[in-house]
Amino acid sequence: MKKSEYAQYLTEEMMKHMHMTKEEKLEKKHSKPSKKSSSYWFGVIPFALRMLRKKRKK
């Protein structure tokens, strides 16, 4: 992507966001999946498996 294309894309996205109503912004925010769900489970599951292995060794 060229610099001018990227600048045009950013400008268009910024203008779309500026013209959204508060309700539309809230709806868009709530429709996104939470970031915590993926990072939380992929961080906890390996940790839990390590803890189980340690307990079984003792």
PDB file of N, CA and C in Angstrom:
ATOM      1  N   MET A   1       0.844  -1.168   0.000  1.00  0.00           N
ATOM      2  CA  MET A   1       0.000   0.000   0.000  1.00  0.00           C
ATOM      3  C   MET A   1       0.895   1.238   0.000  1.00  0.00           C
ATOM      4  N   LYS A   2       0.619   2.141  -0.878  1.00  0.00           N
ATOM      5  CA  LYS A   2       1.400   3.374  -0.979  1.00  0.00           C
ATOM      6  C   LYS A   2       1.021   4.323   0.154  1.00  0.00           C
ATOM      7  N   LYS A   3       1.900   5.263   0.419  1.00  0.00           N
ATOM      8  CA  LYS A   3       1.656   6.226   1.492  1.00  0.00           C
ATOM      9  C   LYS A   3       0.392   7.035   1.249  1.00  0.00           C
ATOM     10  N   SER A   4       0.183   7.419   0.002  1.00  0.00           N
ATOM     11  CA  SER A   4      -0.999   8.240  -0.298  1.00  0.00           C
ATOM     12  C   SER A   4      -2.287   7.433  -0.114  1.00  0.00           C
ATOM     13  N   GLU A   5      -2.257   6.146  -0.480  1.00  0.00           N
ATOM     14  CA  GLU A   5      -3.428   5.289  -0.289  1.00  0.00           C
ATOM     15  C   GLU A   5      -3.708   5.096   1.196  1.00  0.00           C
ATOM     16  N   TYR A   6      -2.645   4.920   1.967  1.00  0.00           N
ATOM     17  CA  TYR A   6      -2.793   4.724   3.398  1.00  0.00           C
ATOM     18  C   TYR A   6      -3.349   5.989   4.054  1.00  0.00           C
ATOM     19  N   ALA A   7      -2.849   7.140   3.654  1.00  0.00           N
ATOM     20  CA  ALA A   7      -3.337   8.409   4.200  1.00  0.00           C
ATOM     21  C   ALA A   7      -4.810   8.607   3.844  1.00  0.00           C
ATOM     22  N   GLN A   8      -5.192   8.247   2.631  1.00  0.00           N
ATOM     23  CA  GLN A   8      -6.576   8.375   2.208  1.00  0.00           C
ATOM     24  C   GLN A   8      -7.473   7.443   3.023  1.00  0.00           C
ATOM     25  N   TYR A   9      -7.016   6.210   3.249  1.00  0.00           N
ATOM     26  CA  TYR A   9      -7.779   5.244   4.037  1.00  0.00           C
ATOM     27  C   TYR A   9      -7.974   5.748   5.465  1.00  0.00           C
ATOM     28  N   LEU A  10      -6.892   6.242   6.079  1.00  0.00           N
ATOM     29  CA  LEU A  10      -6.995   6.753   7.444  1.00  0.00           C
ATOM     30  C   LEU A  10      -7.956   7.935   7.529  1.00  0.00           C
ATOM     31  N   THR A  11      -7.884   8.807   6.548  1.00  0.00           N
ATOM     32  CA  THR A  11      -8.766   9.972   6.528  1.00  0.00           C
ATOM     33  C   THR A  11     -10.220   9.542   6.405  1.00  0.00           C
ATOM     34  N   GLU A  12     -10.499   8.585   5.526  1.00  0.00           N
ATOM     35  CA  GLU A  12     -11.880   8.104   5.347  1.00  0.00           C
ATOM     36  C   GLU A  12     -12.404   7.459   6.630  1.00  0.00           C
ATOM     37  N   GLU A  13     -11.585   6.642   7.269  1.00  0.00           N
ATOM     38  CA  GLU A  13     -12.011   5.975   8.502  1.00  0.00           C
ATOM     39  C   GLU A  13     -12.252   6.983   9.624  1.00  0.00           C
ATOM     40  N   MET A  14     -11.389   7.986   9.705  1.00  0.00           N
ATOM     41  CA  MET A  14     -11.550   9.008  10.724  1.00  0.00           C
ATOM     42  C   MET A  14     -12.844   9.800  10.498  1.00  0.00           C
ATOM     43  N   MET A  15     -13.143  10.104   9.250  1.00  0.00           N
ATOM     44  CA  MET A  15     -14.366  10.842   8.933  1.00  0.00           C
ATOM     45  C   MET A  15     -15.606  10.002   9.236  1.00  0.00           C
ATOM     46  N   LYS A  16     -15.548   8.695   8.942  1.00  0.00           N
ATOM     47  CA  LYS A  16     -16.669   7.815   9.271  1.00  0.00           C
ATOM     48  C   LYS A  16     -16.921   7.824  10.770  1.00  0.00           C
ATOM     49  N   HIS A  17     -15.837   7.736  11.528  1.00  0.00           N
ATOM     50  CA  HIS A  17     -15.961   7.700  12.982  1.00  0.00           C
ATOM     51  C   HIS A  17     -16.508   9.018  13.522  1.00  0.00           C
ATOM     52  N   MET A  18     -16.060  10.131  12.950  1.00  0.00           N
ATOM     53  CA  MET A  18     -16.514  11.440  13.416  1.00  0.00           C
ATOM     54  C   MET A  18     -17.987  11.671  13.135  1.00  0.00           C
ATOM     55  N   HIS A  19     -18.517  11.060  12.084  1.00  0.00           N
ATOM     56  CA  HIS A  19     -19.914  11.278  11.712  1.00  0.00           C
ATOM     57  C   HIS A  19     -20.861  10.264  12.357  1.00  0.00           C
ATOM     58  N   MET A  20     -20.335   9.346  13.150  1.00  0.00           N
ATOM     59  CA  MET A  20     -21.185   8.379  13.838  1.00  0.00           C
ATOM     60  C   MET A  20     -21.836   9.039  15.054  1.00  0.00           C
ATOM     61  N   THR A  21     -23.044   8.609  15.366  1.00  0.00           N
ATOM     62  CA  THR A  21     -23.698   9.100  16.574  1.00  0.00           C
ATOM     63  C   THR A  21     -23.162   8.335  17.773  1.00  0.00           C
ATOM     64  N   LYS A  22     -23.459   8.827  18.966  1.00  0.00           N
ATOM     65  CA  LYS A  22     -22.990   8.155  20.179  1.00  0.00           C
ATOM     66  C   LYS A  22     -23.556   6.743  20.265  1.00  0.00           C
ATOM     67  N   GLU A  23     -24.811   6.579  19.867  1.00  0.00           N
ATOM     68  CA  GLU A  23     -25.441   5.266  19.918  1.00  0.00           C
ATOM     69  C   GLU A  23     -24.746   4.277  18.986  1.00  0.00           C
ATOM     70  N   GLU A  24     -24.385   4.746  17.787  1.00  0.00           N
ATOM     71  CA  GLU A  24     -23.681   3.885  16.833  1.00  0.00           C
ATOM     72  C   GLU A  24     -22.305   3.489  17.360  1.00  0.00           C
ATOM     73  N   LYS A  25     -21.618   4.430  17.999  1.00  0.00           N
ATOM     74  CA  LYS A  25     -20.304   4.129  18.558  1.00  0.00           C
ATOM     75  C   LYS A  25     -20.411   3.093  19.672  1.00  0.00           C
ATOM     76  N   LEU A  26     -21.419   3.261  20.549  1.00  0.00           N
ATOM     77  CA  LEU A  26     -21.610   2.293  21.632  1.00  0.00           C
ATOM     78  C   LEU A  26     -21.973   0.921  21.090  1.00  0.00           C
ATOM     79  N   GLU A  27     -22.827   0.888  20.080  1.00  0.00           N
ATOM     80  CA  GLU A  27     -23.225  -0.386  19.480  1.00  0.00           C
ATOM     81  C   GLU A  27     -22.019  -1.088  18.861  1.00  0.00           C
ATOM     82  N   LYS A  28     -21.186  -0.344  18.174  1.00  0.00           N
ATOM     83  CA  LYS A  28     -19.989  -0.921  17.559  1.00  0.00           C
ATOM     84  C   LYS A  28     -19.035  -1.446  18.631  1.00  0.00           C
ATOM     85  N   LYS A  29     -18.902  -0.693  19.716  1.00  0.00           N
ATOM     86  CA  LYS A  29     -18.008  -1.087  20.801  1.00  0.00           C
ATOM     87  C   LYS A  29     -18.489  -2.379  21.462  1.00  0.00           C
ATOM     88  N   HIS A  30     -19.795  -2.505  21.668  1.00  0.00           N
ATOM     89  CA  HIS A  30     -20.342  -3.687  22.337  1.00  0.00           C
ATOM     90  C   HIS A  30     -20.405  -4.899  21.422  1.00  0.00           C
ATOM     91  N   SER A  31     -20.382  -4.696  20.131  1.00  0.00           N
ATOM     92  CA  SER A  31     -20.456  -5.828  19.210  1.00  0.00           C
ATOM     93  C   SER A  31     -19.104  -6.509  19.026  1.00  0.00           C
ATOM     94  N   LYS A  32     -18.019  -5.840  19.425  1.00  0.00           N
ATOM     95  CA  LYS A  32     -16.689  -6.432  19.298  1.00  0.00           C
ATOM     96  C   LYS A  32     -16.499  -7.501  20.371  1.00  0.00           C
ATOM     97  N   PRO A  33     -15.783  -8.574  20.043  1.00  0.00           N
ATOM     98  CA  PRO A  33     -15.474  -9.551  21.085  1.00  0.00           C
ATOM     99  C   PRO A  33     -14.485  -8.940  22.071  1.00  0.00           C
ATOM    100  N   SER A  34     -14.595  -9.331  23.313  1.00  0.00           N
ATOM    101  CA  SER A  34     -13.697  -8.750  24.301  1.00  0.00           C
ATOM    102  C   SER A  34     -12.279  -9.269  24.081  1.00  0.00           C
ATOM    103  N   LYS A  35     -11.320  -8.422  24.312  1.00  0.00           N
ATOM    104  CA  LYS A  35      -9.921  -8.806  24.143  1.00  0.00           C
ATOM    105  C   LYS A  35      -9.511  -9.788  25.230  1.00  0.00           C
ATOM    106  N   LYS A  36     -10.169  -9.688  26.365  1.00  0.00           N
ATOM    107  CA  LYS A  36      -9.791 -10.510  27.500  1.00  0.00           C
ATOM    108  C   LYS A  36     -10.043 -11.992  27.221  1.00  0.00           C
ATOM    109  N   SER A  37     -11.067 -12.325  26.452  1.00  0.00           N
ATOM    110  CA  SER A  37     -11.443 -13.724  26.274  1.00  0.00           C
ATOM    111  C   SER A  37     -10.317 -14.568  25.681  1.00  0.00           C
ATOM    112  N   SER A  38      -9.703 -14.131  24.612  1.00  0.00           N
ATOM    113  CA  SER A  38      -8.655 -14.936  23.991  1.00  0.00           C
ATOM    114  C   SER A  38      -7.368 -14.915  24.801  1.00  0.00           C
ATOM    115  N   SER A  39      -6.935 -13.748  25.224  1.00  0.00           N
ATOM    116  CA  SER A  39      -5.677 -13.681  25.966  1.00  0.00           C
ATOM    117  C   SER A  39      -5.812 -14.312  27.343  1.00  0.00           C
ATOM    118  N   TYR A  40      -6.978 -14.225  27.942  1.00  0.00           N
ATOM    119  CA  TYR A  40      -7.185 -14.795  29.266  1.00  0.00           C
ATOM    120  C   TYR A  40      -7.069 -16.314  29.220  1.00  0.00           C
ATOM    121  N   TRP A  41      -7.777 -16.951  28.310  1.00  0.00           N
ATOM    122  CA  TRP A  41      -7.777 -18.417  28.292  1.00  0.00           C
ATOM    123  C   TRP A  41      -6.462 -18.994  27.802  1.00  0.00           C
ATOM    124  N   PHE A  42      -5.817 -18.349  26.859  1.00  0.00           N
ATOM    125  CA  PHE A  42      -4.551 -18.878  26.379  1.00  0.00           C
ATOM    126  C   PHE A  42      -3.443 -18.649  27.397  1.00  0.00           C
ATOM    127  N   GLY A  43      -3.654 -17.755  28.334  1.00  0.00           N
ATOM    128  CA  GLY A  43      -2.677 -17.553  29.388  1.00  0.00           C
ATOM    129  C   GLY A  43      -2.938 -18.457  30.578  1.00  0.00           C
ATOM    130  N   VAL A  44      -4.205 -18.710  30.893  1.00  0.00           N
ATOM    131  CA  VAL A  44      -4.554 -19.490  32.080  1.00  0.00           C
ATOM    132  C   VAL A  44      -4.412 -20.988  31.841  1.00  0.00           C
ATOM    133  N   ILE A  45      -4.792 -21.469  30.698  1.00  0.00           N
ATOM    134  CA  ILE A  45      -4.764 -22.914  30.437  1.00  0.00           C
ATOM    135  C   ILE A  45      -3.352 -23.488  30.535  1.00  0.00           C
ATOM    136  N   PRO A  46      -2.352 -22.925  29.879  1.00  0.00           N
ATOM    137  CA  PRO A  46      -1.000 -23.464  30.046  1.00  0.00           C
ATOM    138  C   PRO A  46      -0.516 -23.391  31.497  1.00  0.00           C
ATOM    139  N   PHE A  47      -0.858 -22.304  32.169  1.00  0.00           N
ATOM    140  CA  PHE A  47      -0.466 -22.166  33.568  1.00  0.00           C
ATOM    141  C   PHE A  47      -1.120 -23.251  34.421  1.00  0.00           C
ATOM    142  N   ALA A  48      -2.391 -23.518  34.205  1.00  0.00           N
ATOM    143  CA  ALA A  48      -3.101 -24.543  34.964  1.00  0.00           C
ATOM    144  C   ALA A  48      -2.515 -25.929  34.684  1.00  0.00           C
ATOM    145  N   LEU A  49      -2.175 -26.202  33.446  1.00  0.00           N
ATOM    146  CA  LEU A  49      -1.579 -27.497  33.114  1.00  0.00           C
ATOM    147  C   LEU A  49      -0.223 -27.676  33.806  1.00  0.00           C
ATOM    148  N   ARG A  50       0.567 -26.619  33.867  1.00  0.00           N
ATOM    149  CA  ARG A  50       1.847 -26.682  34.570  1.00  0.00           C
ATOM    150  C   ARG A  50       1.647 -26.966  36.050  1.00  0.00           C
ATOM    151  N   MET A  51       0.648 -26.316  36.637  1.00  0.00           N
ATOM    152  CA  MET A  51       0.365 -26.522  38.058  1.00  0.00           C
ATOM    153  C   MET A  51      -0.059 -27.964  38.324  1.00  0.00           C
ATOM    154  N   LEU A  52      -0.885 -28.525  37.439  1.00  0.00           N
ATOM    155  CA  LEU A  52      -1.320 -29.915  37.603  1.00  0.00           C
ATOM    156  C   LEU A  52      -0.134 -30.871  37.516  1.00  0.00           C
ATOM    157  N   ARG A  53       0.759 -30.624  36.572  1.00  0.00           N
ATOM    158  CA  ARG A  53       1.941 -31.474  36.430  1.00  0.00           C
ATOM    159  C   ARG A  53       2.812 -31.426  37.684  1.00  0.00           C
ATOM    160  N   LYS A  54       2.993 -30.226  38.239  1.00  0.00           N
ATOM    161  CA  LYS A  54       3.798 -30.081  39.445  1.00  0.00           C
ATOM    162  C   LYS A  54       3.177 -30.832  40.614  1.00  0.00           C
ATOM    163  N   LYS A  55       1.859 -30.760  40.744  1.00  0.00           N
ATOM    164  CA  LYS A  55       1.178 -31.442  41.849  1.00  0.00           C
ATOM    165  C   LYS A  55       1.300 -32.952  41.717  1.00  0.00           C
ATOM    166  N   ARG A  56       1.216 -33.471  40.518  1.00  0.00           N
ATOM    167  CA  ARG A  56       1.299 -34.910  40.298  1.00  0.00           C
ATOM    168  C   ARG A  56       2.702 -35.451  40.573  1.00  0.00           C
ATOM    169  N   LYS A  57       3.728 -34.640  40.345  1.00  0.00           N
ATOM    170  CA  LYS A  57       5.101 -35.075  40.584  1.00  0.00           C
ATOM    171  C   LYS A  57       5.395 -35.227  42.071  1.00  0.00           C
ATOM    172  N   LYS A  58       4.761 -34.434  42.894  1.00  0.00           N
ATOM    173  CA  LYS A  58       5.029 -34.468  44.346  1.00  0.00           C
ATOM    174  C   LYS A  58       4.382 -35.631  45.023  1.00  0.00           C
TER     175      LYS A  58
END
